[in-house]
């Protein structure tokens, strides 16, 4: 039995060069790093949104617990009035410049110490 070894040609392209392997490895590593960054960023955004939801729920709970007007600060020196916009009214309406003062109305402020949120709301008192 005679064993003959095949002679390899120098121009053989049946394999991969070291440069091709390194470039493929670097491309895979870049993709893995980018994917991990996306996952990390989305997890940070999830935590931030959950904290914001908790703050909003806490604020809403505190606001509706002080549903009575005494728990809210009324802002003084504010007068509300209705004004007719003569530019946008119909021509047949014959609207003139008019302003109607709204008595017993105002603006109140609710501040939540826990969350730091503020809510301005309008109120009217019926006599």
CSV table of N, CA and C in Angstrom, one decimal:
chain,number,residue,atom,x,y,z
A,1,UNK,N,0.8,-1.2,0.0
A,1,UNK,CA,0.0,0.0,0.0
A,1,UNK,C,0.9,1.2,0.0
A,2,UNK,N,0.6,2.0,-1.0
A,2,UNK,CA,1.4,3.2,-1.1
A,2,UNK,C,0.5,4.4,-0.8
A,3,UNK,N,1.0,5.2,0.2
A,3,UNK,CA,0.3,6.4,0.6
A,3,UNK,C,0.9,7.6,-0.2
A,4,UNK,N,0.0,8.3,-0.9
A,4,UNK,CA,0.5,9.4,-1.6
A,4,UNK,C,-0.1,10.7,-1.0
A,5,UNK,N,0.7,11.6,-0.7
A,5,UNK,CA,0.2,12.9,-0.2
A,5,UNK,C,-0.2,13.8,-1.3
A,6,UNK,N,-1.3,14.5,-1.2
A,6,UNK,CA,-1.7,15.4,-2.2
A,6,UNK,C,-0.9,16.7,-2.0
A,7,UNK,N,-0.4,17.2,-3.1
A,7,UNK,CA,0.3,18.4,-3.0
A,7,UNK,C,-0.6,19.6,-3.0
A,8,UNK,N,-0.5,20.5,-2.1
A,8,UNK,CA,-1.4,21.7,-2.0
A,8,UNK,C,-0.9,22.7,-2.9
A,9,UNK,N,-1.8,23.4,-3.5
A,9,UNK,CA,-1.4,24.5,-4.4
A,9,UNK,C,-1.3,25.7,-3.6
A,10,UNK,N,-0.4,26.6,-3.9
A,10,UNK,CA,-0.2,27.8,-3.2
A,10,UNK,C,-1.4,28.8,-3.4
A,11,UNK,N,-2.1,28.7,-4.5
A,11,UNK,CA,-3.2,29.6,-4.8
A,11,UNK,C,-4.6,29.0,-4.4
A,12,UNK,N,-4.6,28.2,-3.4
A,12,UNK,CA,-5.8,27.6,-3.0
A,12,UNK,C,-6.7,28.6,-2.2
A,13,UNK,N,-7.9,28.7,-2.6
A,13,UNK,CA,-8.8,29.7,-1.9
A,13,UNK,C,-9.9,28.9,-1.1
A,14,UNK,N,-9.7,27.8,-0.7
A,14,UNK,CA,-10.7,27.0,0.0
A,14,UNK,C,-10.9,27.3,1.4
A,15,UNK,N,-10.0,28.1,2.0
A,15,UNK,CA,-10.1,28.5,3.4
A,15,UNK,C,-10.3,30.0,3.6
A,16,UNK,N,-10.2,30.4,4.9
A,16,UNK,CA,-10.3,31.8,5.2
A,16,UNK,C,-9.0,32.3,5.7
A,17,UNK,N,-8.7,33.5,5.4
A,17,UNK,CA,-7.4,34.1,5.9
A,17,UNK,C,-7.6,34.6,7.3
A,18,UNK,N,-6.6,34.9,8.0
A,18,UNK,CA,-6.6,35.4,9.3
A,18,UNK,C,-7.3,36.8,9.4
A,19,UNK,N,-7.1,37.6,8.4
A,19,UNK,CA,-7.7,38.9,8.3
A,19,UNK,C,-9.2,38.8,8.2
A,20,UNK,N,-9.7,37.9,7.4
A,20,UNK,CA,-11.1,37.7,7.3
A,20,UNK,C,-11.7,37.2,8.6
A,21,UNK,N,-11.1,36.3,9.3
A,21,UNK,CA,-11.6,35.8,10.6
A,21,UNK,C,-11.6,37.0,11.6
A,22,UNK,N,-10.6,37.8,11.6
A,22,UNK,CA,-10.5,38.9,12.6
A,22,UNK,C,-11.6,39.9,12.3
A,23,UNK,N,-11.8,40.2,11.0
A,23,UNK,CA,-12.9,41.2,10.7
A,23,UNK,C,-14.2,40.7,11.0
A,24,UNK,N,-14.5,39.4,10.7
A,24,UNK,CA,-15.8,38.8,11.1
A,24,UNK,C,-16.0,38.8,12.6
A,25,UNK,N,-14.9,38.5,13.4
A,25,UNK,CA,-15.0,38.6,14.8
A,25,UNK,C,-15.3,40.0,15.3
A,26,UNK,N,-14.7,41.0,14.7
A,26,UNK,CA,-14.9,42.4,15.1
A,26,UNK,C,-16.3,42.8,14.8
A,27,UNK,N,-16.8,42.4,13.6
A,27,UNK,CA,-18.2,42.8,13.3
A,27,UNK,C,-19.2,42.2,14.3
A,28,UNK,N,-19.0,40.9,14.6
A,28,UNK,CA,-19.9,40.2,15.6
A,28,UNK,C,-19.8,40.9,17.0
A,29,UNK,N,-18.6,41.3,17.4
A,29,UNK,CA,-18.4,42.0,18.7
A,29,UNK,C,-19.1,43.4,18.7
A,30,UNK,N,-19.0,44.1,17.6
A,30,UNK,CA,-19.6,45.4,17.5
A,30,UNK,C,-21.1,45.2,17.6
A,31,UNK,N,-21.7,44.2,16.9
A,31,UNK,CA,-23.1,44.0,17.0
A,31,UNK,C,-23.6,43.6,18.4
A,32,UNK,N,-22.8,42.8,19.1
A,32,UNK,CA,-23.1,42.4,20.4
A,32,UNK,C,-23.1,43.7,21.4
A,33,UNK,N,-22.1,44.5,21.2
A,33,UNK,CA,-22.0,45.7,22.0
A,33,UNK,C,-23.1,46.7,21.8
A,34,UNK,N,-23.5,46.8,20.5
A,34,UNK,CA,-24.6,47.7,20.1
A,34,UNK,C,-25.9,47.1,20.7
A,35,UNK,N,-26.1,45.8,20.6
A,35,UNK,CA,-27.3,45.2,21.2
A,35,UNK,C,-27.4,45.4,22.7
A,36,UNK,N,-26.3,45.2,23.4
A,36,UNK,CA,-26.2,45.4,24.8
A,36,UNK,C,-26.5,46.9,25.2
A,37,UNK,N,-26.1,47.8,24.4
A,37,UNK,CA,-26.4,49.2,24.7
A,37,UNK,C,-27.8,49.5,24.5
A,38,UNK,N,-28.5,48.9,23.5
A,38,UNK,CA,-29.9,49.1,23.3
A,38,UNK,C,-30.7,48.5,24.5
A,39,UNK,N,-30.3,47.4,25.0
A,39,UNK,CA,-30.9,46.8,26.1
A,39,UNK,C,-30.7,47.6,27.4
A,40,UNK,N,-29.5,48.1,27.6
A,40,UNK,CA,-29.2,48.9,28.8
A,40,UNK,C,-30.0,50.2,28.7
A,41,UNK,N,-30.1,50.9,27.6
A,41,UNK,CA,-30.8,52.1,27.5
A,41,UNK,C,-32.3,51.9,27.7
A,42,UNK,N,-32.8,50.8,27.1
A,42,UNK,CA,-34.3,50.6,27.3
A,42,UNK,C,-34.6,50.2,28.8
A,43,UNK,N,-33.7,49.5,29.5
A,43,UNK,CA,-34.0,49.2,30.9
A,43,UNK,C,-33.9,50.5,31.7
A,44,UNK,N,-33.0,51.4,31.4
A,44,UNK,CA,-32.9,52.7,32.1
A,44,UNK,C,-34.2,53.5,31.9
A,45,UNK,N,-34.7,53.5,30.6
A,45,UNK,CA,-35.9,54.2,30.3
A,45,UNK,C,-37.1,53.6,31.0
A,46,UNK,N,-37.1,52.3,31.2
A,46,UNK,CA,-38.2,51.6,31.9
A,46,UNK,C,-38.2,52.0,33.3
A,47,UNK,N,-37.1,52.0,34.0
A,47,UNK,CA,-37.0,52.4,35.4
A,47,UNK,C,-37.4,53.9,35.6
A,48,UNK,N,-37.0,54.7,34.7
A,48,UNK,CA,-37.4,56.2,34.7
A,48,UNK,C,-38.9,56.3,34.6
A,49,UNK,N,-39.4,55.6,33.6
A,49,UNK,CA,-40.9,55.8,33.4
A,49,UNK,C,-41.7,55.2,34.6
A,50,UNK,N,-41.2,54.1,35.2
A,50,UNK,CA,-41.9,53.6,36.4
A,50,UNK,C,-41.8,54.5,37.6
A,51,UNK,N,-40.7,55.2,37.8
A,51,UNK,CA,-40.6,56.2,38.8
A,51,UNK,C,-41.5,57.4,38.6
A,52,UNK,N,-41.6,57.8,37.3
A,52,UNK,CA,-42.5,58.9,37.0
A,52,UNK,C,-44.0,58.5,37.2
A,53,UNK,N,-44.3,57.3,36.9
A,53,UNK,CA,-45.7,56.8,37.1
A,53,UNK,C,-46.0,56.8,38.6
A,54,UNK,N,-45.0,56.4,39.4
A,54,UNK,CA,-45.2,56.3,40.9
A,54,UNK,C,-45.4,57.8,41.4
A,55,UNK,N,-44.6,58.7,40.9
A,55,UNK,CA,-44.7,60.1,41.3
A,55,UNK,C,-46.1,60.7,40.9
A,56,UNK,N,-46.5,60.4,39.7
A,56,UNK,CA,-47.9,60.9,39.3
A,56,UNK,C,-49.0,60.3,40.1
A,57,UNK,N,-48.9,59.0,40.4
A,57,UNK,CA,-49.9,58.4,41.3
A,57,UNK,C,-49.9,59.0,42.7
A,58,UNK,N,-48.7,59.2,43.2
A,58,UNK,CA,-48.6,59.8,44.5
A,58,UNK,C,-49.2,61.2,44.5
A,59,UNK,N,-48.9,62.0,43.5
A,59,UNK,CA,-49.4,63.4,43.4
A,59,UNK,C,-50.9,63.3,43.2
A,60,UNK,N,-51.5,62.5,42.4
A,60,UNK,CA,-52.9,62.4,42.2
A,60,UNK,C,-53.6,62.0,43.5
A,61,UNK,N,-53.0,61.0,44.2
A,61,UNK,CA,-53.6,60.6,45.5
A,61,UNK,C,-53.7,61.8,46.5
A,62,UNK,N,-52.6,62.5,46.6
A,62,UNK,CA,-52.5,63.7,47.5
A,62,UNK,C,-53.5,64.8,47.0
A,63,UNK,N,-53.6,65.0,45.7
A,63,UNK,CA,-54.5,66.1,45.2
A,63,UNK,C,-56.0,65.7,45.5
A,64,UNK,N,-56.4,64.5,45.3
A,64,UNK,CA,-57.8,64.2,45.5
A,64,UNK,C,-58.1,64.0,47.0
A,65,UNK,N,-57.1,63.8,47.9
A,65,UNK,CA,-57.3,63.7,49.3
A,65,UNK,C,-57.6,65.1,49.8
A,66,UNK,N,-57.1,66.1,49.2
A,66,UNK,CA,-57.3,67.5,49.6
A,66,UNK,C,-58.4,68.1,48.6
A,67,UNK,N,-59.4,67.4,48.4
A,67,UNK,CA,-60.4,67.8,47.4
A,67,UNK,C,-61.2,69.0,47.9
A,68,UNK,N,-61.1,69.2,49.3
A,68,UNK,CA,-61.7,70.4,49.8
A,68,UNK,C,-60.8,71.6,49.4
A,69,UNK,N,-61.4,72.8,49.2
A,69,UNK,CA,-60.7,73.9,48.7
A,69,UNK,C,-59.7,74.5,49.8
A,70,UNK,N,-59.9,74.1,51.0
A,70,UNK,CA,-59.0,74.6,52.1
A,70,UNK,C,-57.6,74.1,52.0
A,71,UNK,N,-57.4,73.0,51.4
A,71,UNK,CA,-56.1,72.4,51.2
A,71,UNK,C,-55.3,73.0,50.1
A,72,UNK,N,-55.9,73.9,49.3
A,72,UNK,CA,-55.2,74.4,48.2
A,72,UNK,C,-55.1,75.9,48.4
A,73,UNK,N,-54.0,76.5,47.9
A,73,UNK,CA,-53.7,77.9,48.1
A,73,UNK,C,-54.4,78.7,46.9
A,74,UNK,N,-55.1,79.7,47.3
A,74,UNK,CA,-55.8,80.6,46.3
A,74,UNK,C,-54.8,81.7,46.0
A,75,UNK,N,-54.6,82.0,44.7
A,75,UNK,CA,-53.7,83.0,44.3
A,75,UNK,C,-54.5,84.3,44.2
A,76,UNK,N,-54.1,85.3,45.0
A,76,UNK,CA,-54.8,86.6,45.1
A,76,UNK,C,-54.3,87.5,44.0
A,77,UNK,N,-55.2,88.5,43.7
A,77,UNK,CA,-54.8,89.5,42.7
A,77,UNK,C,-55.0,89.1,41.3
A,78,UNK,N,-55.9,88.1,41.1
A,78,UNK,CA,-56.1,87.6,39.8
A,78,UNK,C,-57.6,87.8,39.5
A,79,UNK,N,-57.9,88.4,38.3
A,79,UNK,CA,-59.3,88.6,37.9
A,79,UNK,C,-59.4,87.9,36.6
A,80,UNK,N,-60.5,87.2,36.4
A,80,UNK,CA,-60.8,86.5,35.2
A,80,UNK,C,-61.9,87.2,34.4
A,81,UNK,N,-61.8,87.3,33.1
A,81,UNK,CA,-62.9,87.9,32.3
A,81,UNK,C,-63.0,87.2,31.0
A,82,UNK,N,-64.1,87.2,30.4
A,82,UNK,CA,-64.4,86.7,29.1
A,82,UNK,C,-64.3,87.8,28.1
A,83,UNK,N,-63.6,87.7,27.0
A,83,UNK,CA,-63.5,88.7,26.0
A,83,UNK,C,-63.9,88.1,24.6
A,84,UNK,N,-64.7,88.9,23.9
A,84,UNK,CA,-65.2,88.4,22.6
A,84,UNK,C,-64.1,88.7,21.5
A,85,UNK,N,-63.8,87.7,20.7
A,85,UNK,CA,-62.8,87.9,19.7
A,85,UNK,C,-63.6,88.3,18.4
A,86,UNK,N,-63.5,89.6,18.1
A,86,UNK,CA,-64.3,90.2,17.0
A,86,UNK,C,-63.7,89.7,15.6
A,87,UNK,N,-62.5,89.3,15.6
A,87,UNK,CA,-61.9,88.8,14.3
A,87,UNK,C,-62.5,87.5,13.9
A,88,UNK,N,-62.8,86.6,14.8
A,88,UNK,CA,-63.3,85.3,14.5
A,88,UNK,C,-64.8,85.1,14.6
A,89,UNK,N,-65.5,86.1,14.9
A,89,UNK,CA,-67.0,85.9,15.0
A,89,UNK,C,-67.6,86.2,13.6
A,90,UNK,N,-68.8,85.7,13.4
A,90,UNK,CA,-69.5,85.8,12.2
A,90,UNK,C,-69.8,87.3,11.9
A,91,UNK,N,-69.8,87.7,10.6
A,91,UNK,CA,-70.0,89.1,10.3
A,91,UNK,C,-71.4,89.5,10.6
A,92,UNK,N,-72.4,88.6,10.6
A,92,UNK,CA,-73.7,89.0,10.9
A,92,UNK,C,-74.0,89.1,12.4
A,93,UNK,N,-73.0,88.7,13.2
A,93,UNK,CA,-73.1,88.7,14.6
A,93,UNK,C,-73.1,90.1,15.2
A,94,UNK,N,-72.4,91.0,14.5
A,94,UNK,CA,-72.2,92.4,14.9
A,94,UNK,C,-71.6,92.5,16.3
A,95,UNK,N,-70.6,91.7,16.5
A,95,UNK,CA,-69.9,91.7,17.8
A,95,UNK,C,-69.1,92.9,18.0
A,96,UNK,N,-69.1,93.5,19.2
A,96,UNK,CA,-68.3,94.7,19.5
A,96,UNK,C,-67.3,94.3,20.6
A,97,UNK,N,-66.4,95.1,20.8
A,97,UNK,CA,-65.4,94.9,21.9
A,97,UNK,C,-66.2,94.8,23.2
A,98,UNK,N,-66.1,93.6,23.9
A,98,UNK,CA,-66.8,93.5,25.1
A,98,UNK,C,-65.9,92.6,26.0
A,99,UNK,N,-66.0,92.8,27.3
A,99,UNK,CA,-65.3,92.0,28.3
A,99,UNK,C,-66.2,91.8,29.5
A,100,UNK,N,-66.5,90.6,29.8
A,100,UNK,CA,-67.4,90.3,31.0
A,100,UNK,C,-66.5,89.8,32.1
A,101,UNK,N,-66.6,90.5,33.2
A,101,UNK,CA,-65.8,90.0,34.4
A,101,UNK,C,-66.5,88.9,35.0
A,102,UNK,N,-65.7,87.9,35.4
A,102,UNK,CA,-66.3,86.7,36.1
A,102,UNK,C,-66.1,86.9,37.6
A,103,UNK,N,-67.1,87.1,38.3
A,103,UNK,CA,-67.1,87.3,39.7
A,103,UNK,C,-66.9,85.9,40.4
A,104,UNK,N,-66.3,85.9,41.5
A,104,UNK,CA,-66.2,84.7,42.4
A,104,UNK,C,-65.5,83.6,41.6
A,105,UNK,N,-64.5,84.0,40.8
A,105,UNK,CA,-63.7,83.0,40.2
A,105,UNK,C,-62.2,83.3,40.5
A,106,UNK,N,-61.4,82.3,40.3
A,106,UNK,CA,-60.0,82.6,40.6
A,106,UNK,C,-59.1,81.4,40.2
A,107,UNK,N,-57.9,81.5,40.6
A,107,UNK,CA,-56.9,80.4,40.3
A,107,UNK,C,-56.4,79.9,41.7
A,108,UNK,N,-56.2,78.6,41.8
A,108,UNK,CA,-55.7,78.1,43.0
A,108,UNK,C,-54.5,77.2,42.7
A,109,UNK,N,-53.6,77.0,43.6
A,109,UNK,CA,-52.4,76.2,43.4
A,109,UNK,C,-52.4,75.1,44.4
A,110,UNK,N,-52.1,73.9,43.9
A,110,UNK,CA,-51.8,72.8,44.8
A,110,UNK,C,-50.4,72.4,44.6
A,111,UNK,N,-49.6,72.3,45.7
A,111,UNK,CA,-48.2,71.9,45.7
A,111,UNK,C,-48.1,70.6,46.5
A,112,UNK,N,-47.4,69.6,45.9
A,112,UNK,CA,-47.2,68.4,46.6
A,112,UNK,C,-45.7,68.4,47.0
A,113,UNK,N,-45.5,68.3,48.3
A,113,UNK,CA,-44.1,68.3,48.9
A,113,UNK,C,-43.4,67.1,48.6
A,114,UNK,N,-44.0,65.9,48.5
A,114,UNK,CA,-43.4,64.7,48.2
A,114,UNK,C,-42.8,64.6,46.8
A,115,UNK,N,-43.6,65.0,45.8
A,115,UNK,CA,-43.1,64.9,44.4
A,115,UNK,C,-42.6,66.2,43.9
A,116,UNK,N,-42.9,67.3,44.5
A,116,UNK,CA,-42.5,68.6,44.0
A,116,UNK,C,-43.3,69.1,42.8
A,117,UNK,N,-44.4,68.4,42.5
A,117,UNK,CA,-45.3,68.9,41.4
A,117,UNK,C,-46.2,70.0,41.9
A,118,UNK,N,-46.6,70.8,40.9
A,118,UNK,CA,-47.6,71.9,41.2
A,118,UNK,C,-48.7,71.8,40.2
A,119,UNK,N,-49.9,72.1,40.6
A,119,UNK,CA,-51.1,72.1,39.8
A,119,UNK,C,-51.9,73.3,40.0
A,120,UNK,N,-52.1,74.1,38.9
A,120,UNK,CA,-52.9,75.3,38.9
A,120,UNK,C,-54.3,74.9,38.4
A,121,UNK,N,-55.3,75.3,39.0
A,121,UNK,CA,-56.7,75.0,38.6
A,121,UNK,C,-57.6,76.2,38.8
A,122,UNK,N,-58.6,76.4,38.0
A,122,UNK,CA,-59.5,77.4,38.1
A,122,UNK,C,-60.7,77.0,39.0
A,123,UNK,N,-61.2,77.9,39.7
A,123,UNK,CA,-62.4,77.6,40.5
A,123,UNK,C,-63.4,78.7,40.4
A,124,UNK,N,-64.6,78.3,40.7
A,124,UNK,CA,-65.7,79.3,40.8
A,124,UNK,C,-66.5,79.0,42.1
A,125,UNK,N,-66.8,80.1,42.8
A,125,UNK,CA,-67.6,79.9,44.0
A,125,UNK,C,-69.1,80.3,43.7
A,126,UNK,N,-70.0,79.5,44.0
A,126,UNK,CA,-71.4,79.8,43.8
A,126,UNK,C,-71.9,80.3,45.2
A,127,UNK,N,-72.5,81.5,45.1
A,127,UNK,CA,-73.1,82.0,46.4
A,127,UNK,C,-74.6,81.8,46.4
